[in-house]
């Protein structure tokens, strides 16, 4: 299949592009490299450095490619930044997706897989989270992802778009063969921050909140490995019917607390990793983990990395060998 991939130089996108190329698909990556890395793009794929806001370039690229499907990863994805810059987030995430859909509809491209988020649930009424729980996001980032889900639903009904929204929980880990990994600047995510302490690049990890109503007082998350995300994107695109909107939670079903994660990271790295309690980070729900039953049943997907130790081992392999990320 000829597949157009926005944001294919980013963290999740780049792992999925490798998966698509391994699966024999022809991939064109469209990425403005604002947060992505040229080095992360599979050499078997074609890279066009472009912005979704550049509708002329988008139009020309989609017109010339005979694409059957689109995978749409390109987005701004920092919750705290979205609170500071909501208009930028709505422009970059929602308006640019609107442009993408307009060009797709013009060229009759009717299959899309979209990176949605568990952030669309906000503070869920219970865990594990099922797809039918109310979507009441608590920050602009989550609201942009939910708005896009509605764009996709309405497009499915109106012009036959077939779209799957994959609501990721916490993407984690690195390619098991060490080819690519996680490299954000600045880095806000827990796992790379913990591993930077192990590398001696920072002194300690701050645990944001130890007074949550969870078993050990720290926040609980569901860390889903990028290799498993890559697999599920392949399945989603290959099974996508036109004219239908589908949405799935993509997580392992295992909740891991911040304290537990730091402890396992100490064992995996052999480093002490000092940790200190810090105030809660605004807007952090205490406990988020998926009920992945629906996607496992409907798409036949099974996450391979259900043990946080194995997730951390792949992440550590990447960070140890790329202490300065892609510029190492
Ligand atoms: N976290 C933390 N210290 C850090 C970074 C993150 O305690 O330096 C916590 C954060 O409060 C959350 C969990 O780790 O409960 C995962 O945070 P991350 O930013 O990786 O992902 P998020 O769940 O916000 O998407």
mmCIF file of C-alpha atoms and ligand atoms in Angstrom:
data_model
loop_
_atom_site.group_PDB
_atom_site.id
_atom_site.type_symbol
_atom_site.label_atom_id
_atom_site.label_comp_id
_atom_site.label_asym_id
_atom_site.label_seq_id
_atom_site.Cartn_x
_atom_site.Cartn_y
_atom_site.Cartn_z
ATOM 1 C CA UNK A 1 0.000 0.000 0.000
ATOM 2 C CA UNK A 2 1.191 3.581 -0.670
ATOM 3 C CA UNK A 3 0.873 5.352 2.664
ATOM 4 C CA UNK A 4 1.272 9.072 3.427
ATOM 5 C CA UNK A 5 2.546 9.558 6.979
ATOM 6 C CA UNK A 6 2.424 12.939 8.693
ATOM 7 C CA UNK A 7 4.807 13.316 11.624
ATOM 8 C CA UNK A 8 6.782 10.241 10.588
ATOM 9 C CA UNK A 9 10.002 11.721 12.018
ATOM 10 C CA UNK A 10 8.554 11.967 15.532
ATOM 11 C CA UNK A 11 8.743 9.465 18.359
ATOM 12 C CA UNK A 12 5.730 7.239 17.699
ATOM 13 C CA UNK A 13 5.563 8.055 13.981
ATOM 14 C CA UNK A 14 9.144 6.970 13.288
ATOM 15 C CA UNK A 15 8.620 3.574 14.945
ATOM 16 C CA UNK A 16 5.462 3.057 12.911
ATOM 17 C CA UNK A 17 7.232 4.010 9.655
ATOM 18 C CA UNK A 18 9.835 1.300 10.305
ATOM 19 C CA UNK A 19 6.982 -1.151 10.931
ATOM 20 C CA UNK A 20 5.223 -0.161 7.703
ATOM 21 C CA UNK A 21 8.422 -0.458 5.639
ATOM 22 C CA UNK A 22 9.178 -3.840 7.256
ATOM 23 C CA UNK A 23 5.644 -4.861 6.218
ATOM 24 C CA UNK A 24 6.385 -4.022 2.574
ATOM 25 C CA UNK A 25 4.427 -0.773 2.368
ATOM 26 C CA UNK A 26 5.649 2.271 0.432
ATOM 27 C CA UNK A 27 5.854 5.239 2.748
ATOM 28 C CA UNK A 28 6.120 8.974 2.199
ATOM 29 C CA UNK A 29 6.850 10.889 5.390
ATOM 30 C CA UNK A 30 5.650 14.507 5.569
ATOM 31 C CA UNK A 31 7.184 16.219 8.588
ATOM 32 C CA UNK A 32 8.261 19.795 9.330
ATOM 33 C CA UNK A 33 11.056 18.505 11.616
ATOM 34 C CA UNK A 34 10.002 20.994 14.310
ATOM 35 C CA UNK A 35 10.260 18.241 16.911
ATOM 36 C CA UNK A 36 11.024 15.220 14.750
ATOM 37 C CA UNK A 37 14.441 14.062 13.582
ATOM 38 C CA UNK A 38 15.619 13.427 10.042
ATOM 39 C CA UNK A 39 17.782 10.583 11.410
ATOM 40 C CA UNK A 40 14.690 8.842 12.792
ATOM 41 C CA UNK A 41 13.151 8.381 9.360
ATOM 42 C CA UNK A 42 13.559 4.907 7.897
ATOM 43 C CA UNK A 43 15.872 5.256 4.860
ATOM 44 C CA UNK A 44 13.435 3.094 2.871
ATOM 45 C CA UNK A 45 10.811 5.865 3.190
ATOM 46 C CA UNK A 46 10.791 9.149 1.263
ATOM 47 C CA UNK A 47 10.962 12.271 3.442
ATOM 48 C CA UNK A 48 9.343 15.547 2.398
ATOM 49 C CA UNK A 49 10.170 18.335 4.830
ATOM 50 C CA UNK A 50 6.909 20.226 4.901
ATOM 51 C CA UNK A 51 4.291 21.712 7.150
ATOM 52 C CA UNK A 52 0.618 20.767 7.090
ATOM 53 C CA UNK A 53 -0.113 24.495 7.155
ATOM 54 C CA UNK A 54 1.580 24.737 3.736
ATOM 55 C CA UNK A 55 -1.534 23.625 1.888
ATOM 56 C CA UNK A 56 0.053 24.115 -1.555
ATOM 57 C CA UNK A 57 2.875 21.713 -0.768
ATOM 58 C CA UNK A 58 0.468 19.288 0.917
ATOM 59 C CA UNK A 59 -1.804 19.414 -2.113
ATOM 60 C CA UNK A 60 1.043 18.828 -4.573
ATOM 61 C CA UNK A 61 2.476 15.999 -2.488
ATOM 62 C CA UNK A 62 -0.825 14.168 -2.092
ATOM 63 C CA UNK A 63 -1.765 14.744 -5.748
ATOM 64 C CA UNK A 64 1.440 13.157 -6.989
ATOM 65 C CA UNK A 65 1.564 10.021 -4.864
ATOM 66 C CA UNK A 66 -1.333 7.654 -5.642
ATOM 67 C CA UNK A 67 -1.863 7.158 -1.910
ATOM 68 C CA UNK A 68 -4.365 4.671 -0.565
ATOM 69 C CA UNK A 69 -4.108 5.666 3.073
ATOM 70 C CA UNK A 70 -2.842 8.274 5.518
ATOM 71 C CA UNK A 71 -1.389 7.882 9.001
ATOM 72 C CA UNK A 72 -1.620 11.139 10.884
ATOM 73 C CA UNK A 73 0.864 11.555 13.741
ATOM 74 C CA UNK A 74 1.835 15.216 13.277
ATOM 75 C CA UNK A 75 0.666 17.233 16.269
ATOM 76 C CA UNK A 76 1.811 19.292 19.200
ATOM 77 C CA UNK A 77 1.619 17.077 22.256
ATOM 78 C CA UNK A 78 2.788 18.861 25.404
ATOM 79 C CA UNK A 79 -0.054 19.279 27.879
ATOM 80 C CA UNK A 80 1.546 22.164 29.826
ATOM 81 C CA UNK A 81 2.366 24.039 26.616
ATOM 82 C CA UNK A 82 -1.221 23.553 25.409
ATOM 83 C CA UNK A 83 -2.477 25.349 28.509
ATOM 84 C CA UNK A 84 -0.148 28.302 27.755
ATOM 85 C CA UNK A 85 -0.749 28.373 23.992
ATOM 86 C CA UNK A 86 -4.258 27.046 23.281
ATOM 87 C CA UNK A 87 -4.683 28.949 20.015
ATOM 88 C CA UNK A 88 -1.433 27.504 18.668
ATOM 89 C CA UNK A 89 -2.635 24.020 19.673
ATOM 90 C CA UNK A 90 -6.027 24.419 17.991
ATOM 91 C CA UNK A 91 -4.320 25.820 14.877
ATOM 92 C CA UNK A 92 -1.592 23.209 14.716
ATOM 93 C CA UNK A 93 -3.675 20.172 15.646
ATOM 94 C CA UNK A 94 -7.267 20.871 14.640
ATOM 95 C CA UNK A 95 -6.928 23.354 11.757
ATOM 96 C CA UNK A 96 -4.080 21.409 10.146
ATOM 97 C CA UNK A 97 -6.071 18.164 10.373
ATOM 98 C CA UNK A 98 -8.953 19.979 8.713
ATOM 99 C CA UNK A 99 -6.639 20.957 5.827
ATOM 100 C CA UNK A 100 -5.396 17.384 5.577
ATOM 101 C CA UNK A 101 -8.954 16.028 5.417
ATOM 102 C CA UNK A 102 -9.955 18.582 2.779
ATOM 103 C CA UNK A 103 -7.061 17.571 0.558
ATOM 104 C CA UNK A 104 -7.739 13.868 1.191
ATOM 105 C CA UNK A 105 -11.388 14.255 0.254
ATOM 106 C CA UNK A 106 -10.429 16.151 -2.905
ATOM 107 C CA UNK A 107 -8.148 13.315 -3.975
ATOM 108 C CA UNK A 108 -10.467 10.504 -2.916
ATOM 109 C CA UNK A 109 -8.166 9.141 -0.199
ATOM 110 C CA UNK A 110 -10.526 7.451 2.207
ATOM 111 C CA UNK A 111 -8.435 5.638 4.791
ATOM 112 C CA UNK A 112 -6.876 7.278 7.830
ATOM 113 C CA UNK A 113 -5.343 6.173 11.117
ATOM 114 C CA UNK A 114 -5.168 8.952 13.670
ATOM 115 C CA UNK A 115 -3.110 9.324 16.869
ATOM 116 C CA UNK A 116 -5.696 10.122 19.499
ATOM 117 C CA UNK A 117 -5.041 10.014 23.218
ATOM 118 C CA UNK A 118 -6.279 8.829 26.586
ATOM 119 C CA UNK A 119 -6.164 12.572 27.382
ATOM 120 C CA UNK A 120 -9.589 12.747 25.694
ATOM 121 C CA UNK A 121 -11.053 11.046 28.798
ATOM 122 C CA UNK A 122 -9.866 13.690 31.257
ATOM 123 C CA UNK A 123 -10.523 12.372 34.765
ATOM 124 C CA UNK A 124 -12.222 9.040 34.049
ATOM 125 C CA UNK A 125 -14.950 7.879 36.450
ATOM 126 C CA UNK A 126 -13.174 4.522 36.931
ATOM 127 C CA UNK A 127 -10.232 2.414 35.786
ATOM 128 C CA UNK A 128 -9.559 0.475 33.662
ATOM 129 C CA UNK A 129 -10.843 2.863 31.011
ATOM 130 C CA UNK A 130 -13.225 1.532 28.372
ATOM 131 C CA UNK A 131 -14.072 3.255 25.098
ATOM 132 C CA UNK A 132 -17.634 4.051 26.162
ATOM 133 C CA UNK A 133 -16.585 6.202 29.125
ATOM 134 C CA UNK A 134 -17.349 9.933 28.790
ATOM 135 C CA UNK A 135 -14.778 12.006 26.932
ATOM 136 C CA UNK A 136 -14.354 15.149 29.000
ATOM 137 C CA UNK A 137 -10.758 16.315 28.482
ATOM 138 C CA UNK A 138 -9.286 18.638 31.095
ATOM 139 C CA UNK A 139 -6.713 20.489 28.996
ATOM 140 C CA UNK A 140 -6.496 22.058 25.524
ATOM 141 C CA UNK A 141 -4.298 19.238 24.206
ATOM 142 C CA UNK A 142 -6.954 16.635 25.038
ATOM 143 C CA UNK A 143 -9.663 18.873 23.623
ATOM 144 C CA UNK A 144 -7.846 19.210 20.283
ATOM 145 C CA UNK A 145 -7.639 15.408 20.031
ATOM 146 C CA UNK A 146 -11.332 15.061 20.830
ATOM 147 C CA UNK A 147 -12.250 17.765 18.294
ATOM 148 C CA UNK A 148 -10.351 15.822 15.642
ATOM 149 C CA UNK A 149 -12.216 12.614 16.550
ATOM 150 C CA UNK A 150 -15.443 14.528 15.790
ATOM 151 C CA UNK A 151 -14.027 15.758 12.468
ATOM 152 C CA UNK A 152 -13.346 12.135 11.574
ATOM 153 C CA UNK A 153 -16.781 10.866 12.655
ATOM 154 C CA UNK A 154 -18.530 13.572 10.641
ATOM 155 C CA UNK A 155 -16.298 12.937 7.626
ATOM 156 C CA UNK A 156 -17.067 9.212 7.791
ATOM 157 C CA UNK A 157 -20.784 9.974 7.672
ATOM 158 C CA UNK A 158 -20.582 12.682 5.005
ATOM 159 C CA UNK A 159 -18.028 11.589 2.435
ATOM 160 C CA UNK A 160 -17.151 8.007 3.221
ATOM 161 C CA UNK A 161 -13.892 8.517 5.103
ATOM 162 C CA UNK A 162 -12.772 5.367 6.881
ATOM 163 C CA UNK A 163 -10.898 6.376 10.030
ATOM 164 C CA UNK A 164 -9.502 4.753 13.135
ATOM 165 C CA UNK A 165 -8.694 6.847 16.194
ATOM 166 C CA UNK A 166 -6.129 5.059 18.350
ATOM 167 C CA UNK A 167 -6.309 6.474 21.856
ATOM 168 C CA UNK A 168 -2.777 5.876 23.081
ATOM 169 C CA UNK A 169 -1.951 5.648 26.726
ATOM 170 C CA UNK A 170 1.726 6.428 27.554
ATOM 171 C CA UNK A 171 3.955 5.621 24.577
ATOM 172 C CA UNK A 172 7.232 4.203 25.893
ATOM 173 C CA UNK A 173 10.389 2.282 25.045
ATOM 174 C CA UNK A 174 12.600 2.184 21.974
ATOM 175 C CA UNK A 175 13.091 -0.076 18.956
ATOM 176 C CA UNK A 176 14.229 -3.476 20.290
ATOM 177 C CA UNK A 177 16.988 -3.595 17.631
ATOM 178 C CA UNK A 178 18.289 -0.213 18.858
ATOM 179 C CA UNK A 179 17.715 1.612 15.548
ATOM 180 C CA UNK A 180 15.594 4.467 16.918
ATOM 181 C CA UNK A 181 14.276 5.784 20.219
ATOM 182 C CA UNK A 182 12.905 8.745 22.123
ATOM 183 C CA UNK A 183 14.484 12.205 21.827
ATOM 184 C CA UNK A 184 12.516 15.273 22.937
ATOM 185 C CA UNK A 185 13.931 18.710 23.701
ATOM 186 C CA UNK A 186 13.002 19.737 26.326
ATOM 187 C CA UNK A 187 12.190 16.332 27.783
ATOM 188 C CA UNK A 188 9.096 16.237 29.975
ATOM 189 C CA UNK A 189 8.322 12.498 30.038
ATOM 190 C CA UNK A 190 8.969 10.284 32.990
ATOM 191 C CA UNK A 191 10.958 7.407 31.479
ATOM 192 C CA UNK A 192 13.584 9.438 29.578
ATOM 193 C CA UNK A 193 13.919 11.762 32.574
ATOM 194 C CA UNK A 194 14.553 8.803 34.889
ATOM 195 C CA UNK A 195 17.123 7.398 32.477
ATOM 196 C CA UNK A 196 18.874 10.781 32.220
ATOM 197 C CA UNK A 197 19.407 10.573 35.981
ATOM 198 C CA UNK A 198 20.916 7.086 35.495
ATOM 199 C CA UNK A 199 23.230 8.587 32.849
ATOM 200 C CA UNK A 200 24.330 11.321 35.255
ATOM 201 C CA UNK A 201 22.784 14.063 33.101
ATOM 202 C CA UNK A 202 20.564 15.205 35.960
ATOM 203 C CA UNK A 203 20.835 14.799 39.709
ATOM 204 C CA UNK A 204 17.486 13.339 40.654
ATOM 205 C CA UNK A 205 13.995 12.536 39.477
ATOM 206 C CA UNK A 206 11.190 14.525 41.009
ATOM 207 C CA UNK A 207 8.106 12.474 41.784
ATOM 208 C CA UNK A 208 5.177 14.760 41.025
ATOM 209 C CA UNK A 209 2.797 14.007 43.876
ATOM 210 C CA UNK A 210 2.992 11.285 46.515
ATOM 211 C CA UNK A 211 -0.405 11.962 48.079
ATOM 212 C CA UNK A 212 -2.666 10.659 45.324
ATOM 213 C CA UNK A 213 -5.401 8.150 46.190
ATOM 214 C CA UNK A 214 -3.360 5.286 44.691
ATOM 215 C CA UNK A 215 -1.693 2.261 46.327
ATOM 216 C CA UNK A 216 1.648 4.033 46.931
ATOM 217 C CA UNK A 217 0.492 7.649 46.594
ATOM 218 C CA UNK A 218 2.157 8.304 43.207
ATOM 219 C CA UNK A 219 0.393 8.502 39.823
ATOM 220 C CA UNK A 220 -0.398 5.336 37.897
ATOM 221 C CA UNK A 221 -0.038 5.130 34.105
ATOM 222 C CA UNK A 222 -0.189 2.494 31.362
ATOM 223 C CA UNK A 223 3.109 2.406 29.433
ATOM 224 C CA UNK A 224 2.574 0.933 25.977
ATOM 225 C CA UNK A 225 5.658 0.024 23.962
ATOM 226 C CA UNK A 226 6.262 1.766 20.631
ATOM 227 C CA UNK A 227 6.833 -1.619 18.953
ATOM 228 C CA UNK A 228 3.329 -2.648 20.049
ATOM 229 C CA UNK A 229 2.000 0.711 18.816
ATOM 230 C CA UNK A 230 3.698 0.092 15.499
ATOM 231 C CA UNK A 231 2.018 -3.326 15.201
ATOM 232 C CA UNK A 232 -1.409 -1.988 15.946
ATOM 233 C CA UNK A 233 -1.060 0.795 13.371
ATOM 234 C CA UNK A 234 -0.211 -1.810 10.740
ATOM 235 C CA UNK A 235 -3.277 -3.862 11.653
ATOM 236 C CA UNK A 236 -5.511 -0.790 11.746
ATOM 237 C CA UNK A 237 -4.516 0.445 8.303
ATOM 238 C CA UNK A 238 -4.749 -2.992 6.706
ATOM 239 C CA UNK A 239 -8.239 -3.645 8.126
ATOM 240 C CA UNK A 240 -9.638 -0.131 7.666
ATOM 241 C CA UNK A 241 -13.022 -0.171 5.917
ATOM 242 C CA UNK A 242 -14.115 3.001 4.095
ATOM 243 C CA UNK A 243 -17.058 4.926 5.478
ATOM 244 C CA UNK A 244 -16.579 3.803 9.058
ATOM 245 C CA UNK A 245 -15.183 5.537 12.132
ATOM 246 C CA UNK A 246 -13.574 3.279 14.750
ATOM 247 C CA UNK A 247 -11.921 4.178 18.039
ATOM 248 C CA UNK A 248 -9.869 2.033 20.372
ATOM 249 C CA UNK A 249 -7.930 2.342 23.586
ATOM 250 C CA UNK A 250 -4.324 1.302 23.041
ATOM 251 C CA UNK A 251 -2.667 0.281 26.272
ATOM 252 C CA UNK A 252 -1.424 -2.836 27.997
ATOM 253 C CA UNK A 253 -4.091 -2.904 30.703
ATOM 254 C CA UNK A 254 -1.343 -2.734 33.375
ATOM 255 C CA UNK A 255 -1.110 0.260 35.675
ATOM 256 C CA UNK A 256 2.405 1.165 36.871
ATOM 257 C CA UNK A 257 3.041 3.833 39.511
ATOM 258 C CA UNK A 258 5.804 6.433 39.258
ATOM 259 C CA UNK A 259 7.502 4.951 42.315
ATOM 260 C CA UNK A 260 7.337 1.419 40.904
ATOM 261 C CA UNK A 261 8.765 2.604 37.609
ATOM 262 C CA UNK A 262 11.718 4.319 39.284
ATOM 263 C CA UNK A 263 12.426 1.159 41.294
ATOM 264 C CA UNK A 264 12.445 -1.042 38.189
ATOM 265 C CA UNK A 265 14.663 1.525 36.410
ATOM 266 C CA UNK A 266 17.186 1.190 39.257
ATOM 267 C CA UNK A 267 17.304 -2.574 38.711
ATOM 268 C CA UNK A 268 17.498 -2.338 34.908
ATOM 269 C CA UNK A 269 20.241 0.325 34.851
ATOM 270 C CA UNK A 270 22.172 -0.685 37.953
ATOM 271 C CA UNK A 271 22.231 2.996 38.984
ATOM 272 C CA UNK A 272 20.951 4.500 42.179
ATOM 273 C CA UNK A 273 18.571 7.101 40.593
ATOM 274 C CA UNK A 274 17.853 9.436 43.525
ATOM 275 C CA UNK A 275 14.192 10.436 43.673
ATOM 276 C CA UNK A 276 12.500 13.142 45.704
ATOM 277 C CA UNK A 277 8.848 13.933 46.350
ATOM 278 C CA UNK A 278 7.624 17.100 44.611
ATOM 279 C CA UNK A 279 4.293 18.892 44.435
ATOM 280 C CA UNK A 280 1.660 17.484 42.119
ATOM 281 C CA UNK A 281 1.861 18.585 38.483
ATOM 282 C CA UNK A 282 -1.272 20.506 37.573
ATOM 283 C CA UNK A 283 -3.851 18.530 35.615
ATOM 284 C CA UNK A 284 -2.421 15.048 36.270
ATOM 285 C CA UNK A 285 -5.198 12.467 36.816
ATOM 286 C CA UNK A 286 -4.209 10.020 39.601
ATOM 287 C CA UNK A 287 -4.733 6.800 37.692
ATOM 288 C CA UNK A 288 -5.006 6.073 33.962
ATOM 289 C CA UNK A 289 -4.862 2.626 32.464
ATOM 290 C CA UNK A 290 -6.656 1.042 29.578
ATOM 291 C CA UNK A 291 -9.031 -1.803 29.249
ATOM 292 C CA UNK A 292 -7.653 -3.060 25.913
ATOM 293 C CA UNK A 293 -10.271 -5.829 25.505
ATOM 294 C CA UNK A 294 -12.060 -4.116 22.616
ATOM 295 C CA UNK A 295 -9.015 -3.655 20.393
ATOM 296 C CA UNK A 296 -7.660 -7.115 21.260
ATOM 297 C CA UNK A 297 -10.972 -8.721 20.303
ATOM 298 C CA UNK A 298 -11.800 -6.613 17.256
ATOM 299 C CA UNK A 299 -8.357 -6.235 15.688
ATOM 300 C CA UNK A 300 -6.648 -9.337 17.075
ATOM 301 C CA UNK A 301 -3.854 -7.232 18.564
ATOM 302 C CA UNK A 302 -1.897 -8.435 21.604
ATOM 303 C CA UNK A 303 0.676 -6.196 23.280
ATOM 304 C CA UNK A 304 3.973 -8.033 23.609
ATOM 305 C CA UNK A 305 5.528 -5.679 26.187
ATOM 306 C CA UNK A 306 3.274 -6.105 29.206
ATOM 307 C CA UNK A 307 6.166 -6.095 31.685
ATOM 308 C CA UNK A 308 7.498 -2.602 32.457
ATOM 309 C CA UNK A 309 10.962 -4.114 32.935
ATOM 310 C CA UNK A 310 11.154 -5.074 29.252
ATOM 311 C CA UNK A 311 9.892 -1.634 28.213
ATOM 312 C CA UNK A 312 12.615 -0.005 30.305
ATOM 313 C CA UNK A 313 15.293 -2.372 28.971
ATOM 314 C CA UNK A 314 14.690 -1.200 25.399
ATOM 315 C CA UNK A 315 14.540 2.452 26.493
ATOM 316 C CA UNK A 316 17.788 2.045 28.462
ATOM 317 C CA UNK A 317 19.536 0.408 25.508
ATOM 318 C CA UNK A 318 18.661 3.460 23.385
ATOM 319 C CA UNK A 319 19.576 6.102 25.984
ATOM 320 C CA UNK A 320 22.819 4.349 26.955
ATOM 321 C CA UNK A 321 23.968 4.218 23.347
ATOM 322 C CA UNK A 322 22.523 7.661 22.422
ATOM 323 C CA UNK A 323 23.170 9.793 25.510
ATOM 324 C CA UNK A 324 22.545 12.929 23.470
ATOM 325 C CA UNK A 325 19.709 11.473 21.427
ATOM 326 C CA UNK A 326 20.018 11.671 17.658
ATOM 327 C CA UNK A 327 22.903 14.133 17.894
ATOM 328 C CA UNK A 328 25.004 11.561 19.795
HETATM 329 N N1 LIG B 1 6.220 12.436 36.290
HETATM 330 C C1 LIG B 1 7.006 12.622 37.417
HETATM 331 N N2 LIG B 1 8.216 13.264 37.284
HETATM 332 C C2 LIG B 1 8.667 13.713 36.082
HETATM 333 C C3 LIG B 1 7.880 13.507 34.928
HETATM 334 C C4 LIG B 1 6.655 12.868 35.058
HETATM 335 O O1 LIG B 1 6.625 12.237 38.523
HETATM 336 O O2 LIG B 1 9.764 14.299 36.027
HETATM 337 C C5 LIG B 1 4.931 11.730 36.418
HETATM 338 C C6 LIG B 1 3.745 12.534 35.916
HETATM 339 O O3 LIG B 1 3.218 13.318 36.959
HETATM 340 C C7 LIG B 1 2.794 11.418 35.467
HETATM 341 C C8 LIG B 1 3.723 10.284 35.033
HETATM 342 O O4 LIG B 1 5.003 10.595 35.602
HETATM 343 O O5 LIG B 1 2.033 10.961 36.562
HETATM 344 C C9 LIG B 1 3.875 10.195 33.540
HETATM 345 O O6 LIG B 1 4.169 11.482 33.047
HETATM 346 P P1 LIG B 1 4.580 11.748 31.538
HETATM 347 O O7 LIG B 1 4.861 13.214 31.399
HETATM 348 O O8 LIG B 1 5.655 10.800 31.115
HETATM 349 O O9 LIG B 1 3.274 11.349 30.692
HETATM 350 P P2 LIG B 1 1.750 11.818 30.844
HETATM 351 O O10 LIG B 1 1.077 10.789 31.711
HETATM 352 O O11 LIG B 1 1.728 13.202 31.392
HETATM 353 O O12 LIG B 1 1.239 11.755 29.424
#
